[in-house]
Short mmCIF file of C-alpha atoms in Angstrom, two decimals:
data_model
loop_
_atom_site.label_atom_id
_atom_site.label_comp_id
_atom_site.label_asym_id
_atom_site.label_seq_id
_atom_site.Cartn_x
_atom_site.Cartn_y
_atom_site.Cartn_z
CA MET A 1 51.78 -16.89 46.69
CA LEU A 2 48.37 -17.94 45.43
CA VAL A 3 45.24 -16.88 47.21
CA GLY A 4 41.99 -18.76 46.63
CA TYR A 5 38.70 -16.80 46.54
CA SER A 6 35.66 -18.86 47.37
CA SER A 7 32.51 -18.64 45.29
CA SER A 8 29.16 -17.54 46.69
CA SER A 9 27.93 -21.12 46.66
CA GLU A 10 30.91 -22.19 48.70
CA GLU A 11 30.24 -19.45 51.25
CA ASP A 12 26.69 -20.69 51.75
CA GLY A 13 28.16 -24.03 52.85
CA GLU A 14 30.27 -22.58 55.67
CA PRO A 15 29.42 -23.68 59.24
CA GLY A 16 26.66 -21.56 60.77
CA SER A 17 25.48 -20.07 57.45
CA GLU A 18 22.27 -22.12 57.44
CA ALA A 19 21.35 -20.93 60.95
CA ARG A 20 21.95 -17.31 59.99
CA SER A 21 19.74 -17.75 56.88
CA ARG A 22 16.84 -19.19 58.98
CA LYS A 23 17.12 -16.28 61.45
CA SER A 24 17.05 -13.73 58.58
CA ARG A 25 13.92 -15.27 57.07
CA ARG A 26 12.12 -15.27 60.44
CA SER A 27 13.01 -11.61 60.91
CA THR A 28 11.67 -10.69 57.46
CA GLU A 29 8.40 -12.57 58.03
CA GLU A 30 7.91 -10.85 61.39
CA ASP A 31 8.50 -7.43 59.78
CA GLU A 32 5.92 -8.18 57.04
CA ARG A 33 3.28 -9.14 59.65
CA HIS A 34 3.55 -5.68 61.23
CA ILE A 35 3.12 -3.77 57.88
CA PRO A 36 -0.40 -2.27 57.51
CA ALA A 37 -2.50 -3.94 54.78
CA LYS A 38 -2.79 -0.80 52.59
CA LYS A 39 0.94 -0.11 52.70
CA LYS A 40 1.71 -3.77 51.98
CA ALA A 41 -0.52 -3.64 48.87
CA ARG A 42 1.39 -0.57 47.62
CA ILE A 43 4.73 -2.27 48.16
CA GLU A 44 3.59 -5.35 46.24
CA ALA A 45 2.39 -3.13 43.42
CA LEU A 46 5.91 -1.68 43.13
CA ASP A 47 7.46 -5.13 42.80
CA PRO A 48 9.58 -4.95 39.65
CA LYS A 49 8.56 -8.52 38.82
CA THR A 50 4.98 -7.33 38.38
CA ARG A 51 5.04 -5.19 35.23
CA LEU A 52 2.23 -3.70 33.20
CA PRO A 53 2.08 -5.04 29.63
CA LEU A 54 3.39 -2.74 26.89
CA PRO A 55 0.79 -1.20 24.56
CA GLY A 56 0.39 -3.05 21.27
CA CYS A 57 1.48 0.01 19.28
CA LEU A 58 4.89 -0.11 20.99
CA LEU A 59 5.28 -3.86 20.57
CA SER A 60 4.61 -3.53 16.83
CA MET A 61 7.43 -0.98 16.55
CA PHE A 62 9.97 -3.48 17.84
CA PRO A 63 9.06 -6.95 16.52
CA GLU A 64 10.97 -9.92 17.90
CA ASP A 65 11.87 -11.06 14.43
CA GLU A 66 12.13 -8.25 11.91
CA ASP A 67 12.86 -10.73 9.13
CA GLU A 68 9.45 -12.32 9.54
CA ALA A 69 7.09 -10.82 6.96
CA PRO A 70 3.54 -10.03 8.06
CA THR A 71 1.08 -12.66 6.92
CA GLU A 72 -1.72 -11.35 4.74
CA ASP A 73 -5.05 -12.90 3.88
CA SER A 74 -5.69 -12.24 0.20
CA SER A 75 -9.38 -12.97 0.76
CA LEU A 76 -9.57 -9.65 2.63
CA HIS A 77 -8.55 -7.86 -0.59
CA GLY A 78 -10.80 -9.65 -3.06
CA GLY A 79 -8.13 -12.26 -3.74
CA ARG A 80 -5.52 -9.71 -4.81
CA ILE A 81 -1.88 -10.58 -4.19
CA ARG A 82 0.91 -8.06 -3.61
CA SER A 83 3.26 -7.53 -6.53
CA PHE A 84 6.14 -6.99 -4.08
CA LYS A 85 6.90 -7.87 -0.49
CA HIS A 86 5.54 -5.49 2.13
CA GLU A 87 8.27 -3.90 4.25
CA ARG A 88 8.07 -1.15 6.82
CA GLY A 89 9.16 2.18 5.38
CA ASN A 90 8.38 1.13 1.79
CA TRP A 91 5.51 2.96 0.10
CA ALA A 92 3.73 1.72 -3.04
CA THR A 93 3.76 4.69 -5.42
CA TYR A 94 2.32 5.52 -8.83
CA VAL A 95 1.55 8.60 -10.94
CA TYR A 96 -1.74 9.04 -12.80
CA LEU A 97 -4.45 11.25 -14.27
CA PRO A 98 -7.78 10.96 -12.40
CA TYR A 99 -11.04 10.28 -14.25
CA PRO A 100 -14.24 11.36 -12.45
CA PRO A 101 -16.95 9.04 -13.83
CA GLU A 102 -20.03 10.47 -15.54
CA GLU A 103 -23.53 9.02 -15.29
CA GLU A 104 -23.41 7.61 -18.84
CA PHE A 105 -20.09 5.93 -18.08
CA GLU A 106 -21.50 4.27 -14.95
CA GLU A 107 -24.53 3.01 -16.87
CA LEU A 108 -22.31 1.53 -19.58
CA LEU A 109 -20.03 -0.13 -17.02
CA GLU A 110 -23.03 -1.77 -15.36
CA GLU A 111 -24.10 -3.22 -18.72
CA LEU A 112 -20.57 -4.49 -19.47
CA LEU A 113 -20.28 -6.24 -16.10
CA SER A 114 -23.71 -7.81 -16.57
CA ALA A 115 -22.75 -9.13 -20.02
CA LEU A 116 -19.52 -10.63 -18.65
CA GLY A 117 -21.40 -12.19 -15.74
CA ALA A 118 -23.75 -13.92 -18.21
CA HIS A 119 -20.66 -15.72 -19.55
CA GLY A 120 -19.47 -16.73 -16.06
CA LEU A 121 -16.92 -13.94 -15.67
CA ILE A 122 -17.51 -11.99 -12.47
CA LEU A 123 -15.48 -8.77 -12.46
CA THR A 124 -15.03 -6.26 -9.66
CA GLN A 125 -15.50 -2.61 -10.56
CA GLN A 126 -12.50 -0.36 -9.94
CA GLU A 127 -12.77 1.65 -6.71
CA GLU A 128 -11.57 4.72 -8.61
CA PHE A 129 -10.83 5.40 -12.27
CA HIS A 130 -7.60 6.80 -13.61
CA LEU A 131 -5.08 6.71 -16.44
CA SER A 132 -1.63 5.54 -15.32
CA LEU A 133 1.51 7.51 -16.19
CA SER A 134 3.90 5.20 -14.34
CA GLN A 135 4.32 1.69 -13.09
CA THR A 136 3.75 1.03 -9.40
CA VAL A 137 7.14 1.39 -7.71
CA VAL A 138 8.44 1.13 -4.14
CA LEU A 139 9.42 4.46 -2.60
CA ARG A 140 11.30 4.81 0.68
CA HIS A 141 9.56 7.11 3.13
CA HIS A 142 12.43 9.61 3.29
CA TRP A 143 12.34 9.90 -0.52
CA ILE A 144 8.75 11.14 -0.67
CA GLN A 145 9.50 14.85 -0.33
CA PRO A 146 12.37 15.07 -2.88
CA PHE A 147 10.48 12.71 -5.22
CA THR A 148 7.33 14.85 -5.29
CA GLN A 149 9.39 18.04 -5.56
CA SER A 150 11.07 16.61 -8.65
CA LEU A 151 7.68 15.78 -10.17
CA GLN A 152 6.40 19.27 -9.37
CA SER A 153 9.39 20.87 -11.06
CA GLY A 154 8.94 18.91 -14.28
CA LEU A 155 5.13 18.87 -14.53
CA SER A 156 4.82 22.61 -13.88
CA GLN A 157 6.04 23.14 -17.47
CA CYS A 158 3.39 20.88 -19.04
CA ARG A 159 0.15 22.28 -20.47
CA ARG A 160 -3.40 21.07 -20.01
CA PHE A 161 -5.07 19.03 -22.75
CA ALA A 162 -7.89 16.58 -23.35
CA CYS A 163 -7.82 12.97 -24.48
CA SER A 164 -10.54 10.47 -25.32
CA ALA A 165 -11.03 6.70 -25.27
CA ALA A 166 -13.58 4.46 -26.98
CA THR A 167 -12.09 1.01 -27.64
CA LEU A 168 -12.27 -1.81 -25.09
CA LYS A 169 -9.14 -3.84 -24.46
CA VAL A 170 -8.04 -6.66 -22.13
CA TYR A 171 -4.97 -6.32 -19.92
CA CYS A 172 -3.18 -8.68 -17.53
CA ASN A 173 -0.57 -7.76 -14.91
CA ALA A 174 3.00 -9.02 -15.17
CA GLU A 175 2.47 -11.67 -12.47
CA ARG A 176 -0.63 -13.01 -14.33
CA THR A 177 -2.60 -12.76 -11.09
CA ARG A 178 -5.23 -10.27 -12.28
CA THR A 179 -7.01 -9.53 -15.55
CA PHE A 180 -8.49 -6.13 -16.39
CA LEU A 181 -11.06 -4.76 -18.78
CA GLY A 182 -9.99 -1.29 -19.91
CA ILE A 183 -10.90 1.35 -22.44
CA GLU A 184 -7.96 2.51 -24.59
CA VAL A 185 -7.09 6.11 -25.43
CA SER A 186 -7.51 7.10 -29.07
CA THR A 187 -6.64 10.83 -28.99
CA GLY A 188 -4.14 12.80 -26.91
CA ARG A 189 -1.45 10.13 -27.03
CA ALA A 190 1.35 12.58 -27.93
CA GLN A 191 0.63 14.78 -24.90
CA LEU A 192 0.44 11.72 -22.65
CA LEU A 193 3.88 10.63 -23.85
CA ASP A 194 5.20 14.09 -22.92
CA LEU A 195 3.90 13.60 -19.37
CA VAL A 196 5.44 10.13 -19.17
CA GLN A 197 8.80 11.57 -20.24
CA VAL A 198 8.69 13.97 -17.28
CA VAL A 199 7.65 11.23 -14.85
CA ASP A 200 10.32 8.85 -16.20
CA LYS A 201 12.98 11.51 -15.58
CA THR A 202 12.05 11.57 -11.88
CA MET A 203 11.96 7.78 -11.73
CA THR A 204 15.45 7.61 -13.21
CA GLU A 205 16.75 10.10 -10.63
CA PHE A 206 15.66 7.70 -7.89
CA GLN A 207 16.73 4.55 -9.79
CA LEU A 208 13.14 3.31 -10.10
CA ASP A 209 11.47 1.53 -13.01
CA THR A 210 10.31 3.79 -15.83
CA PHE A 211 7.05 3.34 -17.75
CA TYR A 212 6.55 0.83 -20.57
CA LYS A 213 8.36 1.55 -23.85
CA GLU A 214 5.19 1.28 -25.94
CA PRO A 215 2.44 2.10 -23.44
CA SER A 216 -1.22 1.40 -24.13
CA PHE A 217 -2.81 4.33 -22.34
CA HIS A 218 -6.16 3.30 -20.88
CA VAL A 219 -8.61 3.62 -18.04
CA SER A 220 -9.18 0.32 -16.23
CA LEU A 221 -12.88 -0.41 -15.68
CA ALA A 222 -12.97 -3.67 -13.73
CA TRP A 223 -10.85 -6.71 -12.82
CA CYS A 224 -10.94 -10.35 -11.82
CA VAL A 225 -8.48 -12.71 -10.14
CA GLY A 226 -6.25 -14.90 -12.33
CA ASP A 227 -5.35 -14.85 -16.01
CA GLN A 228 -8.65 -14.70 -17.91
CA THR A 229 -7.14 -12.95 -20.94
CA GLU A 230 -8.19 -15.40 -23.66
CA LYS A 231 -11.74 -15.81 -22.39
CA MET A 232 -12.28 -12.06 -22.10
CA LYS A 233 -10.74 -11.36 -25.52
CA GLY A 234 -13.27 -13.77 -27.00
CA LEU A 235 -16.05 -11.52 -25.67
CA LEU A 236 -14.60 -8.16 -26.73
CA GLN A 237 -16.65 -7.90 -29.93
CA GLU A 238 -19.89 -8.42 -28.01
CA LEU A 239 -18.83 -5.90 -25.37
CA GLN A 240 -17.74 -3.31 -27.92
CA ILE A 241 -21.25 -3.35 -29.43
CA LEU A 242 -22.55 -2.14 -26.07
CA VAL A 243 -20.11 0.79 -26.31
CA ASP A 244 -20.88 1.70 -29.91
CA ASN A 245 -24.62 1.10 -30.18
CA ARG A 246 -26.04 3.52 -27.65
CA GLU A 247 -29.14 5.65 -28.02
CA GLU A 248 -27.10 8.85 -27.79
CA GLY A 249 -24.50 7.48 -30.21
CA PRO A 250 -21.17 5.70 -29.56
CA PHE A 251 -19.82 6.27 -26.04
CA LEU A 252 -16.67 8.37 -25.90
CA LEU A 253 -14.79 8.67 -22.63
CA ARG A 254 -13.43 12.20 -22.40
CA LEU A 255 -10.64 12.93 -19.94
CA ASP A 256 -9.74 16.56 -19.21
CA CYS A 257 -6.08 16.45 -18.20
CA VAL A 258 -5.70 19.44 -15.90
CA GLU A 259 -4.05 17.77 -12.89
CA VAL A 260 -1.54 14.96 -12.41
CA ARG A 261 -1.61 13.07 -9.13
CA CYS A 262 0.90 10.91 -7.28
CA ARG A 263 -0.35 8.34 -4.79
CA THR A 264 2.25 7.08 -2.32
CA GLY A 265 0.93 4.91 0.48
CA ASN A 266 -2.06 6.78 1.93
CA LYS A 267 -0.88 10.18 0.69
CA THR A 268 -1.98 11.88 -2.53
CA PHE A 269 -0.05 14.76 -4.11
CA ARG A 270 -1.60 17.00 -6.80
CA PHE A 271 0.26 18.83 -9.55
CA SER A 272 -1.70 21.34 -11.64
CA LEU A 273 -0.80 21.66 -15.33
CA LYS A 274 -0.41 25.04 -17.03
CA PRO A 275 -3.54 26.49 -18.69
CA SER A 276 -3.50 26.07 -22.44
#
């Protein structure tokens, strides 16, 4: 025997249901009129339909569309463009030797930028000066600790040394989006290659790109947007004269290599080299 169950909409259509509904509404309205004003305000405040907005920091943790990449305005970064897509949990990472600028170096750099500007090339001075020992790679956040521990283990066996640089050279990144004026290392290359070998070993452990096969070790001085390689190379002879013909004699950038650093995101790790 089949039994039919009526739906809720069918039940609303039964005889007398409309009268019962009107009576229920009148009863509810009468009850609300007798509620004190203060208590009524508290009840309305507890209405689940009226919710406080979530803080922005929580909303950003759970985006509606995780596949949608954040839009970036390159004008906010001097026209620079990311070499790789930004993703949460990915940290741009590189290894380097820091160079603290001296007064003579800063004076020379000012002259070089002025000379380039006279030829219509406006370069932006580097925010900090360093000599790279790795390419910029993408490191997952949970790799940071084992990655830096691996670097520490290898670099702790390397000794301190000094290197120098005196020859200007033009560089362009792989994407051809930025051109750099740098000063190339002339002494200390063998020791720098030893450091790169240690850094490359860590990179290989984490399946990351190693350094260039025939690296041109240098300290970048300034940069501009786009590929201006040919134009800047045409001015190198004029710029090199500013380096060589100084009152105190030719300028020689001296870099005391006592500490290797690793920058990953907004964190900087320092690894001291062994005294010579």
